[in-house]
Amino acid sequence: MKTDTIATAPIEGQAPGTSGLRKKTRVFMQPGYLENFVQSVFNAIGGAADKTFVVGGDGRYFNKPAIQTILKMAAANGAARAIVGRGGLLSTPAASNLIRQRGTDGGLILSASHNPGGLDEDFGIKFNTANGGPAPEGVTDCIVTETKRIERYSIVDATDLDLGLIGEQQLGGMVVEVVDPVADYAALMQTLFDFDKIRALFASGFTLRFDAMHAITGPYAKAILVNTLGADPASVMNAVPREDFGGGHPDPNPTWAKDLMGLVMTDLGPDFGAASDGDGDRNMILGRNCYVSPSDSLAVLTANAHLAPGYADGLAGVARSMPTSLACDRVAEAMGIAHFETPTGWKFFGNLLDAGRATICGEESFGTGSDHVREKDGLWAVLLWLNILAERRQSVAEILSDHWKTYGRNYYSRHDYEAIPKDKADALMAGLRDKLSDLKGQGFAGQIVTGADEFSYHDPVDGSTSARQGVRLFFEGGARAVFRLSGTGTEGATLRMYLERLETDPDNLFLDTQAALAPIRDAAKEACDIGLTGRDAPDVVT
Ligand code: G1P
Ligand code: ZN
């Protein structure tokens, strides 16, 4: 029944250090391509024999056939058991939870996150280790090494399984256990949050709009927000997962969640609005006519998490990625808890969470989470906000303005220049690096640089160093601009420019964000010589 097949279709282009492989769907569909990556994962972790893996994805085009292939390969490689979400569906945080809760050896998660899905769009796969988190660099580097020397892969010759049936089936020598994708995750949420209080909030007439963007969180949001907590059924929109996400871009930000923004950002909007992405790990938070930036959301959650039962004993610390605003640091300092600054990417939080040094983490890119799993978690952030709102009984806008009055406001925005030719993007970054040591004291668009460096992270838990994680310019008055190239794009290069300015004057806490940051934006553009990209304005502003 087991067949050894000669490996074809080399896997080019996986950047060393990335936690998975993300490519155009057609690339993944080449004969042997997915197979080579999966076999390389098994080879890199010392084989699959007698191991248990969680397998699931966000339901995008090619999810189903890919899962059948992975299961047949796991069986051929001697795995003991595979735990699969019904229909091949699992949100990324739910997969992380299953990997941990069931004491497995890891999992294969199929998704290209917030990138569009479909035959002509994106697909992806990543391996998470037994702690439930994205494989650390040591493991991903081994996977890359294996992809370069792979000669054959193993697969059993069997008909496809029916993954719509909950229960156990046999595939060669391996047991395939199909589970409800929502049940264990919903049970975990119930341990963290005061569901009775949130139920009472909805019963009091509190209104919600949650946009699942035709992606994985639809079934989760229906089960938890509507069926368990009593939100109006109509409050979950785009709730049915589709292989092409309804032709949309399942990225919960003001640009791509336009319909939701239109519904919530008015004085007639619901009390609370939120959206999640393709695989359910990102979140955007809104109140009636009130946008909460991800960096502010992280800071508010840090300041208020103790209001939820799962965090009632307080937080060990908070961690943010370097480009994320310093708003949560100010909260941590006031609360006397630790704060950490890590490189971009969720995997860097894993060690801090495992070591119990950080409880809550977040990134400016609409990612927030805690030590309950080892991925960011969109619905978790929504539920923590709801728990806080249920306790404080104030509007989102009131909570945010209280927060700024207490801690000051870190005006913050990210400007993305997308799909620029790679050589031009590299030239811009090289130019910045070359002049780093000369920038101090120079003025750009009237802003004086007080310091400049490239962020290098020294992991306080395992002692490892991750260098070249983004160029930082600090300006007089405490403002900051950060430049880095995206590691997740699939077309050309994306330059991300992150702008931030702290404001503590009570009279200036309610300015328009872009207007408040305009002087820093102009200085940043001049300092990096934005003309090198052939562009003058960003494609996406968040
Ligand atoms: C982007 C985000 C980053 C996030 C990653 C995965 O990476 O900026 O914060 O961890 O997606 O969701 P980037 O494209 O910037 O490398
Ligand atoms: Zn995602």
XYZ file of C-alpha atoms and ligand atoms in Angstrom, residues 18-19 22 112-115 126 277 279 281-282 321 323-324 343-347 349 362-367 375-376 414 416 484-489 494 496 498, ligand 1:
56
model
C 10.131 31.762 7.693
C 7.814 29.437 9.548
C 3.464 30.498 1.060
C -2.006 31.766 3.521
C -3.521 33.727 6.403
C -5.018 37.012 5.206
C -3.967 36.579 1.562
C 3.335 25.609 8.004
C -8.828 37.027 8.878
C -7.280 31.580 9.272
C -5.628 34.588 14.074
C -5.946 38.314 13.319
C 6.861 43.243 18.086
C 7.297 48.004 15.008
C 4.231 47.907 17.292
C 11.152 41.003 16.017
C 8.120 40.880 13.728
C 6.442 37.452 13.654
C 4.494 35.515 16.250
C 7.127 32.810 16.653
C 6.728 35.290 21.454
C 0.597 41.646 20.208
C 1.646 43.048 16.880
C 0.594 46.187 15.049
C -0.547 43.953 12.178
C -3.870 43.153 13.870
C -2.491 40.271 15.927
C -0.635 31.645 17.995
C -2.331 34.993 17.864
C 1.728 51.838 9.033
C 2.806 49.928 2.944
C 11.467 46.893 7.036
C 10.610 44.652 4.112
C 7.697 42.261 4.411
C 8.558 38.586 4.733
C 5.106 37.335 3.770
C 4.351 38.858 0.368
C 6.622 45.311 0.180
C 6.583 48.785 5.440
C 5.826 52.469 10.588
C 3.106 40.325 8.476
C 2.963 41.208 9.695
C 3.546 40.513 10.900
C 2.859 39.153 11.071
C 2.957 38.361 9.784
C 2.143 37.067 9.863
O 4.466 40.058 8.239
O 3.576 42.460 9.505
O 3.373 41.309 12.032
O 3.459 38.429 12.100
O 2.432 39.113 8.693
O 0.794 37.307 10.071
P 5.348 40.878 7.184
O 4.626 40.785 5.863
O 5.392 42.291 7.672
O 6.691 40.213 7.191
